Amino acid sequence: MFGPGSQFHALINDPRWALAMVRATVLEAAHPQIGAALLDNSTFVAHPWRRLKNTFLSMQRMFGADEQVRRREAARLNRLHARLRGTGADNRPYDAMDPAVRAWVVGTMFESAVTMCRLSGQPLEQKTMERLYVEFRAYLAAMGGEAGHLPPTLAEFWPYFDRVVEEELENTEAMRIILFKLFDHLPAPPVLSGFPALWATGRALAGPAIGAITVASLPEAFRRKTGLPEIAGAQTLMQGAYLAAGLARFLPDGWIQAAGIVDLLATSPHSDDPRARTITALGEQMKRAGALLRLLTPLPRQPEHEHTGDAPTQYSAQEFFTEVLDQTGDGYLDWPDLAAMARELAGRLDLDEPEETRLYNAYADWWRELQSALDTDGDGRVSAREYAAAVPSLAGPALIRVAEVLFDVTDKDGNQRIDADEYRALFQTAFHRDIATSGGTYERSAFVGEFLSFMSGRRRTTPFDPLLAQA
């Protein structure tokens, strides 16, 4: 069912899987409960690359061969989803632990995997399709999902899928954001942050194309129901994209590895990863070439600002609010934003109970402190203007408590110091050489001070910047 030899394992490194997952995400977001949960809690708008890496890592753990790893990941996901419940903008409740909702998520993944093969001219054989369906049902069972909410046989799955599309899916705001806004405004992945002009040009071309390809690949009944546009040539473009992606299977083994690509995209340009250093060096060469070209052109020279070669050491209040505090990208600071921070930190550290709950509780206390200090209009959230007017209030006792708890859960061996391995577990690709350490350790006071300096002083030179700010 899992690991090497499974049908899913054969698909995970297939380039077509990227197109299929975008399609599956749209079908998930069109479910009213999932769409509301995404809008209220997800970081997919402000931090899409981080979300991609976390999702891919979770799927690797769940579909890997190690049963113990799968059980721990299932328990972690269940704790995460249990915290995602509330009421959407339309006053309808949502609950990420709803068995029918969880079954639909798994169903969209399976159906999109089958569709990607069909659209690229390589339809799965019946036995292969049935085996893949058994594996996805096993995935749902490993999560603790109730078997009755996903039909027991493949023959019964297709009527189930059509019924949900016809009766339950809607033209949700989350779905529209994914299709028509996300790719048009997609931030550069961390490793390409030094190429803003190149990224903007590529995004302007690729964004609309990805949206058109995704729309064209969706079920006709769904497109008709939600009023999605019919774009001339979109079907041809979609089929060409799937066919081209399918041809990548003829490349030598190892050239297309999803795990390696995802890791590279999420890598900080300042990390120790040699691939990131290569890209950074290429960027410097491009800058020098651009400067030389400007010197050789007859155009009048523009005033130049002094350049030190280093990134600015401070955020502006607006930048810090947008890039760090507003994790969900809705323009406000509220509990889901701080919960997203706790979720990212707990995931990196692979925390179990009770440490995970300790971290969430510390962030919850900080949210209550922030709400009391900054929410001047009483609407239950903090706007960028309210934040800018009371920045010093960020560094209160509750934030200090967050720093203390974060140190405790990072210090796995409890020796009151963080060694290099523990440090890397938290910061991974953001392990900077310029962080002050003593004898390969990181003392509590220095760690707490660095965290407080970032969260209240808005310093850009700490390792927390790639951890919480990058896309």
Tab-separated table of C-alpha atoms in Angstrom:
chain	number	residue	atom	x	y	z
A	1	MET	CA	0.000	0.000	0.000
A	2	PHE	CA	2.801	2.437	0.850
A	3	GLY	CA	6.444	3.058	0.007
A	4	PRO	CA	8.436	1.781	-2.999
A	5	GLY	CA	6.381	-0.484	-5.216
A	6	SER	CA	3.112	1.335	-4.617
A	7	GLN	CA	1.281	3.112	-7.423
A	8	PHE	CA	1.492	6.434	-5.612
A	9	HIS	CA	5.263	6.116	-5.228
A	10	ALA	CA	5.523	5.771	-9.005
A	11	LEU	CA	3.516	8.977	-9.498
A	12	ILE	CA	5.056	11.264	-6.879
A	13	ASN	CA	8.025	12.289	-9.065
A	14	ASP	CA	5.937	12.581	-12.222
A	15	PRO	CA	6.083	16.209	-13.515
A	16	ARG	CA	2.381	15.992	-14.368
A	17	TRP	CA	1.679	15.693	-10.647
A	18	ALA	CA	2.247	19.453	-10.266
A	19	LEU	CA	-0.626	20.188	-12.662
A	20	ALA	CA	-2.791	17.539	-11.028
A	21	MET	CA	-2.285	18.949	-7.535
A	22	VAL	CA	-3.280	22.459	-8.608
A	23	ARG	CA	-6.427	20.966	-10.109
A	24	ALA	CA	-7.160	18.938	-6.963
A	25	THR	CA	-6.663	22.014	-4.791
A	26	VAL	CA	-9.243	23.936	-6.844
A	27	LEU	CA	-11.782	21.118	-6.410
A	28	GLU	CA	-11.067	21.053	-2.675
A	29	ALA	CA	-11.391	24.828	-2.345
A	30	ALA	CA	-14.772	24.704	-4.115
A	31	HIS	CA	-16.179	22.723	-1.188
A	32	PRO	CA	-17.815	25.324	1.110
A	33	GLN	CA	-16.237	24.001	4.304
A	34	ILE	CA	-12.756	23.648	2.835
A	35	GLY	CA	-12.959	27.016	1.090
A	36	ALA	CA	-13.927	28.765	4.331
A	37	ALA	CA	-11.173	26.993	6.276
A	38	LEU	CA	-8.586	27.992	3.662
A	39	LEU	CA	-9.594	31.644	3.726
A	40	ASP	CA	-9.564	31.840	7.507
A	41	ASN	CA	-6.495	29.778	8.334
A	42	SER	CA	-4.278	28.923	5.401
A	43	THR	CA	-1.018	30.597	4.402
A	44	PHE	CA	-1.348	29.575	0.752
A	45	VAL	CA	-1.716	33.211	-0.412
A	46	ALA	CA	1.094	34.881	1.551
A	47	HIS	CA	3.462	31.904	1.865
A	48	PRO	CA	2.654	29.493	-0.998
A	49	TRP	CA	6.130	27.977	-1.321
A	50	ARG	CA	6.339	27.208	2.366
A	51	ARG	CA	2.882	25.660	2.174
A	52	LEU	CA	3.968	23.591	-0.841
A	53	LYS	CA	7.022	22.243	0.948
A	54	ASN	CA	5.061	21.357	4.091
A	55	THR	CA	2.326	19.616	2.094
A	56	PHE	CA	4.817	17.620	0.060
A	57	LEU	CA	6.747	16.592	3.166
A	58	SER	CA	3.521	15.433	4.803
A	59	MET	CA	2.589	13.330	1.764
A	60	GLN	CA	6.065	11.768	1.735
A	61	ARG	CA	5.658	10.786	5.370
A	62	MET	CA	2.150	9.427	4.905
A	63	PHE	CA	2.939	7.403	1.781
A	64	GLY	CA	6.408	6.285	2.888
A	65	ALA	CA	7.316	2.783	3.973
A	66	ASP	CA	7.938	3.618	7.655
A	67	GLU	CA	4.799	2.761	9.637
A	68	GLN	CA	5.947	4.631	12.754
A	69	VAL	CA	6.598	7.828	10.765
A	70	ARG	CA	3.171	7.499	9.146
A	71	ARG	CA	1.429	7.148	12.497
A	72	ARG	CA	3.212	10.186	13.953
A	73	GLU	CA	2.384	12.261	10.884
A	74	ALA	CA	-1.262	11.174	10.965
A	75	ALA	CA	-1.471	12.163	14.633
A	76	ARG	CA	0.131	15.535	13.849
A	77	LEU	CA	-2.277	16.205	10.977
A	78	ASN	CA	-5.254	15.262	13.114
A	79	ARG	CA	-4.159	17.678	15.839
A	80	LEU	CA	-3.671	20.379	13.214
A	81	HIS	CA	-7.069	19.807	11.609
A	82	ALA	CA	-8.830	19.642	14.968
A	83	ARG	CA	-7.813	23.279	15.476
A	84	LEU	CA	-9.342	24.334	12.139
A	85	ARG	CA	-12.981	24.921	12.918
A	86	GLY	CA	-15.084	28.046	12.948
A	87	THR	CA	-17.641	30.017	10.976
A	88	GLY	CA	-17.043	31.353	7.483
A	89	ALA	CA	-17.958	34.727	6.053
A	90	ASP	CA	-21.346	33.305	5.026
A	91	ASN	CA	-22.054	32.301	8.666
A	92	ARG	CA	-21.850	28.597	7.819
A	93	PRO	CA	-19.722	26.470	10.158
A	94	TYR	CA	-16.694	24.547	8.960
A	95	ASP	CA	-14.747	21.747	10.600
A	96	ALA	CA	-11.578	20.265	9.080
A	97	MET	CA	-12.234	17.025	10.984
A	98	ASP	CA	-15.605	16.459	9.282
A	99	PRO	CA	-15.298	12.887	7.886
A	100	ALA	CA	-17.064	13.774	4.642
A	101	VAL	CA	-14.727	16.724	4.081
A	102	ARG	CA	-11.631	14.616	4.702
A	103	ALA	CA	-12.923	11.974	2.294
A	104	TRP	CA	-13.461	14.618	-0.406
A	105	VAL	CA	-9.862	15.838	-0.098
A	106	VAL	CA	-8.559	12.308	-0.659
A	107	GLY	CA	-11.063	11.767	-3.461
A	108	THR	CA	-9.898	14.855	-5.373
A	109	MET	CA	-6.279	13.693	-5.138
A	110	PHE	CA	-7.146	10.295	-6.576
A	111	GLU	CA	-9.427	11.639	-9.318
A	112	SER	CA	-6.852	14.245	-10.366
A	113	ALA	CA	-4.124	11.586	-10.553
A	114	VAL	CA	-6.316	9.508	-12.859
A	115	THR	CA	-7.253	12.564	-14.921
A	116	MET	CA	-3.654	13.702	-15.378
A	117	CYS	CA	-2.798	10.344	-16.948
A	118	ARG	CA	-5.852	10.438	-19.196
A	119	LEU	CA	-5.265	14.020	-20.368
A	120	SER	CA	-1.649	13.267	-21.254
A	121	GLY	CA	-2.615	10.339	-23.454
A	122	GLN	CA	-1.489	7.639	-21.034
A	123	PRO	CA	-4.674	6.442	-19.288
A	124	LEU	CA	-4.222	4.041	-16.406
A	125	GLU	CA	-5.188	0.441	-16.930
A	126	GLN	CA	-8.203	-0.713	-14.942
A	127	LYS	CA	-6.171	-2.857	-12.518
A	128	THR	CA	-3.669	-0.058	-11.948
A	129	MET	CA	-6.480	2.404	-11.309
A	130	GLU	CA	-8.118	0.044	-8.837
A	131	ARG	CA	-4.822	-0.478	-7.013
A	132	LEU	CA	-4.278	3.289	-6.810
A	133	TYR	CA	-7.763	3.760	-5.394
A	134	VAL	CA	-7.092	1.133	-2.726
A	135	GLU	CA	-3.936	3.024	-1.769
A	136	PHE	CA	-5.764	6.338	-1.406
A	137	ARG	CA	-8.442	4.672	0.714
A	138	ALA	CA	-5.639	3.244	2.853
A	139	TYR	CA	-4.265	6.773	3.182
A	140	LEU	CA	-7.640	7.967	4.465
A	141	ALA	CA	-7.803	5.029	6.874
A	142	ALA	CA	-4.303	5.820	8.154
A	143	MET	CA	-5.592	9.293	8.975
A	144	GLY	CA	-8.390	7.742	10.976
A	145	GLY	CA	-10.983	8.597	8.346
A	146	GLU	CA	-14.279	6.723	8.332
A	147	ALA	CA	-14.307	4.282	5.422
A	148	GLY	CA	-17.984	4.841	4.684
A	149	HIS	CA	-17.406	8.379	3.464
A	150	LEU	CA	-15.279	7.174	0.542
A	151	PRO	CA	-16.956	4.388	-1.484
A	152	PRO	CA	-15.422	0.928	-1.047
A	153	THR	CA	-14.946	0.222	-4.756
A	154	LEU	CA	-13.732	2.171	-7.757
A	155	ALA	CA	-17.014	1.564	-9.581
A	156	GLU	CA	-18.878	3.295	-6.747
A	157	PHE	CA	-16.391	6.159	-6.545
A	158	TRP	CA	-17.318	7.785	-9.859
A	159	PRO	CA	-21.023	8.316	-9.028
A	160	TYR	CA	-19.911	9.640	-5.624
A	161	PHE	CA	-17.514	12.113	-7.250
A	162	ASP	CA	-20.140	13.319	-9.755
A	163	ARG	CA	-22.717	13.743	-6.986
A	164	VAL	CA	-20.430	15.934	-4.853
A	165	VAL	CA	-19.549	18.057	-7.888
A	166	GLU	CA	-23.202	18.524	-8.813
A	167	GLU	CA	-24.695	18.979	-5.345
A	168	GLU	CA	-22.056	20.331	-2.963
A	169	LEU	CA	-19.353	22.316	-4.736
A	170	GLU	CA	-19.743	26.076	-5.098
A	171	ASN	CA	-18.048	29.063	-6.683
A	172	THR	CA	-16.193	29.904	-3.463
A	173	GLU	CA	-13.896	32.845	-2.909
A	174	ALA	CA	-10.996	30.521	-2.122
A	175	MET	CA	-11.462	28.774	-5.466
A	176	ARG	CA	-11.498	32.109	-7.331
A	177	ILE	CA	-8.319	33.249	-5.567
A	178	ILE	CA	-6.468	30.089	-6.587
A	179	LEU	CA	-7.625	30.286	-10.198
A	180	PHE	CA	-7.502	34.002	-10.923
A	181	LYS	CA	-5.296	35.740	-8.342
A	182	LEU	CA	-2.765	33.394	-6.797
A	183	PHE	CA	-0.588	32.812	-9.846
A	184	ASP	CA	-0.866	36.406	-11.059
A	185	HIS	CA	0.602	37.638	-7.758
A	186	LEU	CA	2.677	34.617	-6.780
A	187	PRO	CA	5.762	35.768	-4.849
A	188	ALA	CA	9.129	34.490	-5.971
A	189	PRO	CA	10.336	31.360	-4.191
A	190	PRO	CA	13.062	32.157	-1.653
A	191	VAL	CA	15.873	30.843	-3.808
A	192	LEU	CA	14.873	33.198	-6.669
A	193	SER	CA	14.209	36.274	-4.527
A	194	GLY	CA	17.287	37.937	-6.023
A	195	PHE	CA	15.760	37.959	-9.524
A	196	PRO	CA	12.635	40.145	-9.132
A	197	ALA	CA	12.482	41.383	-12.735
A	198	LEU	CA	13.020	37.921	-14.206
A	199	TRP	CA	10.434	36.408	-11.873
A	200	ALA	CA	7.855	39.120	-12.621
A	201	THR	CA	8.276	38.581	-16.355
A	202	GLY	CA	7.952	34.805	-16.092
A	203	ARG	CA	4.961	35.065	-13.766
A	204	ALA	CA	3.171	37.469	-16.119
A	205	LEU	CA	3.414	34.855	-18.854
A	206	ALA	CA	2.939	31.667	-16.845
A	207	GLY	CA	0.252	32.835	-14.392
A	208	PRO	CA	-2.640	33.217	-16.854
A	209	ALA	CA	-1.536	30.062	-18.690
A	210	ILE	CA	-1.632	27.941	-15.513
A	211	GLY	CA	-5.068	29.316	-14.685
A	212	ALA	CA	-6.384	28.548	-18.175
A	213	ILE	CA	-4.880	25.034	-18.125
A	214	THR	CA	-6.439	24.300	-14.745
A	215	VAL	CA	-9.893	25.572	-15.730
A	216	ALA	CA	-9.843	23.560	-18.951
A	217	SER	CA	-8.959	20.368	-17.038
A	218	LEU	CA	-11.858	20.636	-14.577
A	219	PRO	CA	-15.038	18.552	-14.988
A	220	GLU	CA	-17.436	20.140	-17.464
A	221	ALA	CA	-20.314	19.935	-14.972
A	222	PHE	CA	-18.256	21.890	-12.458
A	223	ARG	CA	-17.245	24.546	-14.987
A	224	ARG	CA	-20.866	24.967	-16.046
A	225	LYS	CA	-22.136	25.156	-12.478
A	226	THR	CA	-19.578	27.719	-11.322
A	227	GLY	CA	-19.664	29.782	-14.513
A	228	LEU	CA	-15.956	29.410	-15.241
A	229	PRO	CA	-14.962	31.023	-18.543
A	230	GLU	CA	-14.428	29.119	-21.779
A	231	ILE	CA	-11.186	30.503	-23.214
A	232	ALA	CA	-10.453	29.942	-26.892
A	233	GLY	CA	-7.597	27.488	-27.307
A	234	ALA	CA	-7.527	26.570	-23.600
A	235	GLN	CA	-8.324	22.910	-24.253
A	236	THR	CA	-5.465	22.653	-26.741
A	237	LEU	CA	-3.121	24.452	-24.378
A	238	MET	CA	-4.139	22.158	-21.518
A	239	GLN	CA	-3.623	18.973	-23.512
A	240	GLY	CA	-0.278	20.251	-24.778
A	241	ALA	CA	0.881	21.045	-21.248
A	242	TYR	CA	-0.022	17.580	-19.965
A	243	LEU	CA	1.558	15.890	-22.976
A	244	ALA	CA	4.765	17.917	-22.602
A	245	ALA	CA	4.962	17.173	-18.895
A	246	GLY	CA	4.384	13.494	-19.608
A	247	LEU	CA	7.341	13.401	-22.006
A	248	ALA	CA	9.649	14.295	-19.123
A	249	ARG	CA	9.422	10.670	-18.020
A	250	PHE	CA	11.923	9.867	-20.784
A	251	LEU	CA	14.602	11.988	-19.107
A	252	PRO	CA	17.411	10.104	-17.321
A	253	ASP	CA	16.617	8.867	-13.826
A	254	GLY	CA	17.195	11.510	-11.194
A	255	TRP	CA	16.664	14.505	-13.462
A	256	ILE	CA	13.103	15.028	-12.251
A	257	GLN	CA	12.831	14.497	-8.520
A	258	ALA	CA	9.898	16.271	-6.889
A	259	ALA	CA	11.521	16.273	-3.459
A	260	GLY	CA	14.675	17.927	-4.767
A	261	ILE	CA	12.748	20.563	-6.709
A	262	VAL	CA	10.510	21.439	-3.757
A	263	ASP	CA	13.501	21.657	-1.420
A	264	LEU	CA	15.369	23.910	-3.830
A	265	LEU	CA	12.422	26.288	-4.296
A	266	ALA	CA	12.037	26.658	-0.526
A	267	THR	CA	15.762	27.097	0.108
A	268	SER	CA	16.961	30.438	1.446
A	269	PRO	CA	19.443	32.165	-0.887
A	270	HIS	CA	21.693	32.639	2.167
A	271	SER	CA	21.715	28.971	3.130
A	272	ASP	CA	24.607	26.541	3.063
A	273	ASP	CA	22.983	24.596	0.213
A	274	PRO	CA	25.474	24.580	-2.721
A	275	ARG	CA	22.599	24.924	-5.210
A	276	ALA	CA	21.485	28.139	-3.513
A	277	ARG	CA	25.044	29.472	-3.533
A	278	THR	CA	25.266	28.738	-7.260
A	279	ILE	CA	22.056	30.626	-7.992
A	280	THR	CA	23.155	33.535	-5.782
A	281	ALA	CA	26.492	33.686	-7.595
A	282	LEU	CA	24.665	33.682	-10.935
A	283	GLY	CA	22.531	36.576	-9.720
A	284	GLU	CA	25.626	38.578	-8.798
A	285	GLN	CA	27.075	37.942	-12.250
A	286	MET	CA	23.844	39.140	-13.837
A	287	LYS	CA	23.938	42.323	-11.750
A	288	ARG	CA	27.519	43.003	-12.824
A	289	ALA	CA	26.601	42.408	-16.455
A	290	GLY	CA	23.692	44.815	-16.122
A	291	ALA	CA	25.913	47.454	-14.570
A	292	LEU	CA	28.443	47.064	-17.396
A	293	LEU	CA	25.685	47.380	-19.986
A	294	ARG	CA	24.484	50.610	-18.391
A	295	LEU	CA	28.018	52.008	-18.507
A	296	LEU	CA	28.326	51.235	-22.221
A	297	THR	CA	24.985	52.746	-23.223
A	298	PRO	CA	24.729	56.454	-24.141
A	299	LEU	CA	21.743	56.983	-21.858
A	300	PRO	CA	22.246	59.593	-19.122
A	301	ARG	CA	23.239	58.106	-15.804
A	302	GLN	CA	20.695	58.161	-13.026
A	303	PRO	CA	21.583	59.094	-9.441
A	304	GLU	CA	22.893	56.015	-7.650
A	305	HIS	CA	22.331	55.162	-4.037
A	306	GLU	CA	25.140	53.784	-1.974
A	307	HIS	CA	25.086	49.998	-1.970
A	308	THR	CA	26.776	48.062	0.772
A	309	GLY	CA	26.052	44.601	-0.612
A	310	ASP	CA	23.935	43.670	2.382
A	311	ALA	CA	20.170	43.558	2.742
A	312	PRO	CA	18.554	46.327	4.788
A	313	THR	CA	18.808	45.629	8.491
A	314	GLN	CA	15.297	46.867	9.267
A	315	TYR	CA	11.793	46.281	8.035
A	316	SER	CA	9.424	49.182	7.710
A	317	ALA	CA	6.312	48.797	9.839
A	318	GLN	CA	4.222	48.023	6.739
A	319	GLU	CA	6.704	45.456	5.417
A	320	PHE	CA	6.905	43.671	8.741
A	321	PHE	CA	3.138	43.571	9.085
A	322	THR	CA	2.681	42.192	5.563
A	323	GLU	CA	5.589	39.755	5.377
A	324	VAL	CA	5.697	38.414	8.937
A	325	LEU	CA	2.586	39.128	10.988
A	326	ASP	CA	-0.112	38.709	8.318
A	327	GLN	CA	0.601	35.039	7.644
A	328	THR	CA	-2.749	34.388	5.928
A	329	GLY	CA	-2.479	37.418	3.639
A	330	ASP	CA	-5.932	38.845	4.374
A	331	GLY	CA	-4.642	42.278	5.386
A	332	TYR	CA	-5.258	41.821	9.125
A	333	LEU	CA	-3.546	40.310	12.134
A	334	ASP	CA	-5.681	37.885	14.115
A	335	TRP	CA	-5.462	34.479	15.746
A	336	PRO	CA	-5.122	32.395	12.536
A	337	ASP	CA	-1.953	34.338	11.707
A	338	LEU	CA	-0.294	33.504	15.015
A	339	ALA	CA	-1.616	29.952	14.820
A	340	ALA	CA	0.097	29.661	11.427
A	341	MET	CA	3.388	30.704	13.058
A	342	ALA	CA	2.947	28.080	15.771
A	343	ARG	CA	2.036	25.491	13.135
A	344	GLU	CA	5.163	26.222	11.071
A	345	LEU	CA	7.461	26.059	14.100
A	346	ALA	CA	5.837	22.894	15.460
A	347	GLY	CA	6.096	21.260	12.049
A	348	ARG	CA	9.774	22.067	11.631
A	349	LEU	CA	10.551	20.696	15.060
A	350	ASP	CA	8.248	17.684	14.529
A	351	LEU	CA	6.720	18.244	17.952
A	352	ASP	CA	4.508	15.762	19.744
A	353	GLU	CA	2.210	16.412	22.643
A	354	PRO	CA	2.394	18.129	25.089
A	355	GLU	CA	5.115	20.351	23.570
A	356	GLU	CA	2.976	21.257	20.549
A	357	THR	CA	0.084	22.417	22.725
A	358	ARG	CA	2.503	24.395	24.942
A	359	LEU	CA	3.662	26.318	21.867
A	360	TYR	CA	0.121	26.952	20.623
A	361	ASN	CA	-0.963	28.108	24.084
A	362	ALA	CA	1.956	30.539	24.280
A	363	TYR	CA	0.952	32.041	20.936
A	364	ALA	CA	-2.689	32.178	22.064
A	365	ASP	CA	-1.646	34.169	25.136
A	366	TRP	CA	0.340	36.515	22.921
A	367	TRP	CA	-2.679	37.010	20.650
A	368	ARG	CA	-4.842	37.965	23.622
A	369	GLU	CA	-2.178	40.454	24.718
A	370	LEU	CA	-1.915	41.933	21.213
A	371	GLN	CA	-5.676	42.132	20.822
A	372	SER	CA	-5.994	43.979	24.111
A	373	ALA	CA	-3.204	46.420	23.254
A	374	LEU	CA	-3.713	47.030	19.519
A	375	ASP	CA	-7.352	46.385	18.605
A	376	THR	CA	-8.564	49.947	19.162
A	377	ASP	CA	-11.798	49.658	17.148
A	378	GLY	CA	-12.899	46.414	18.834
A	379	ASP	CA	-13.477	44.422	15.646
A	380	GLY	CA	-11.520	41.431	16.955
A	381	ARG	CA	-8.519	41.859	14.674
A	382	VAL	CA	-5.609	44.251	14.185
A	383	SER	CA	-5.234	46.303	11.032
A	384	ALA	CA	-1.911	47.503	9.628
A	385	ARG	CA	-2.786	51.014	10.775
A	386	GLU	CA	-3.527	49.898	14.333
A	387	TYR	CA	-0.278	47.964	14.399
A	388	ALA	CA	1.830	50.876	13.129
A	389	ALA	CA	0.368	53.169	15.772
A	390	ALA	CA	1.423	50.920	18.666
A	391	VAL	CA	4.478	48.939	17.547
A	392	PRO	CA	6.199	48.934	20.986
A	393	SER	CA	3.280	46.966	22.421
A	394	LEU	CA	4.452	43.864	20.553
A	395	ALA	CA	7.232	43.096	23.022
A	396	GLY	CA	5.132	42.314	26.079
A	397	PRO	CA	5.407	39.508	28.636
A	398	ALA	CA	3.440	37.090	26.461
A	399	LEU	CA	5.923	37.424	23.574
A	400	ILE	CA	8.762	36.725	25.996
A	401	ARG	CA	6.865	33.604	27.037
A	402	VAL	CA	6.622	32.527	23.370
A	403	ALA	CA	10.397	32.881	23.058
A	404	GLU	CA	10.957	30.858	26.235
A	405	VAL	CA	8.657	28.049	25.126
A	406	LEU	CA	10.230	27.996	21.667
A	407	PHE	CA	13.648	27.608	23.259
A	408	ASP	CA	12.401	24.785	25.485
A	409	VAL	CA	10.866	22.760	22.652
A	410	THR	CA	13.924	23.308	20.433
A	411	ASP	CA	16.262	22.188	23.238
A	412	LYS	CA	15.428	18.495	22.786
A	413	ASP	CA	17.957	17.191	25.312
A	414	GLY	CA	16.995	19.748	27.968
A	415	ASN	CA	20.563	20.876	28.688
A	416	GLN	CA	19.576	24.568	28.513
A	417	ARG	CA	21.537	25.219	25.355
A	418	ILE	CA	20.827	24.650	21.674
A	419	ASP	CA	23.546	22.856	19.779
A	420	ALA	CA	24.099	22.992	16.043
A	421	ASP	CA	21.861	19.980	15.286
A	422	GLU	CA	18.965	21.386	17.324
A	423	TYR	CA	19.458	24.756	15.693
A	424	ARG	CA	19.349	23.260	12.221
A	425	ALA	CA	16.214	21.301	13.096
A	426	LEU	CA	14.438	24.617	13.605
A	427	PHE	CA	16.011	26.768	10.925
A	428	GLN	CA	17.027	24.115	8.384
A	429	THR	CA	18.177	26.003	5.268
A	430	ALA	CA	18.358	29.256	7.214
A	431	PHE	CA	21.423	28.320	9.267
A	432	HIS	CA	23.425	31.541	9.046
A	433	ARG	CA	27.093	31.685	9.824
A	434	ASP	CA	26.785	35.186	11.254
A	435	ILE	CA	24.702	34.121	14.267
A	436	ALA	CA	26.712	34.391	17.456
A	437	THR	CA	27.334	31.013	19.023
A	438	SER	CA	29.753	29.814	21.648
A	439	GLY	CA	31.454	26.449	21.341
A	440	GLY	CA	28.795	25.199	18.925
A	441	THR	CA	25.939	26.048	21.305
A	442	TYR	CA	23.275	28.717	21.512
A	443	GLU	CA	22.469	29.968	24.989
A	444	ARG	CA	18.922	30.653	26.193
A	445	SER	CA	19.419	34.392	26.691
A	446	ALA	CA	20.928	34.875	23.216
A	447	PHE	CA	18.177	32.820	21.551
A	448	VAL	CA	15.379	34.638	23.361
A	449	GLY	CA	16.971	38.005	22.662
A	450	GLU	CA	17.315	37.217	18.963
A	451	PHE	CA	13.677	36.175	18.742
A	452	LEU	CA	12.432	39.280	20.557
A	453	SER	CA	14.642	41.491	18.407
A	454	PHE	CA	13.074	40.037	15.293
A	455	MET	CA	9.465	40.105	16.471
A	456	SER	CA	9.608	43.582	17.984
A	457	GLY	CA	12.666	45.300	16.528
A	458	ARG	CA	12.048	43.952	13.013
A	459	ARG	CA	15.684	43.092	12.299
A	460	ARG	CA	16.241	41.412	8.950
A	461	THR	CA	19.561	39.792	9.836
A	462	THR	CA	18.277	37.035	12.108
A	463	PRO	CA	17.524	33.471	11.053
A	464	PHE	CA	13.847	34.050	11.865
A	465	ASP	CA	13.464	36.064	8.673
A	466	PRO	CA	13.615	33.058	6.292
A	467	LEU	CA	11.620	31.040	8.807
A	468	LEU	CA	8.574	33.301	9.140
A	469	ALA	CA	8.822	35.935	6.415
A	470	GLN	CA	9.741	34.224	3.182
A	471	ALA	CA	7.100	32.963	0.800
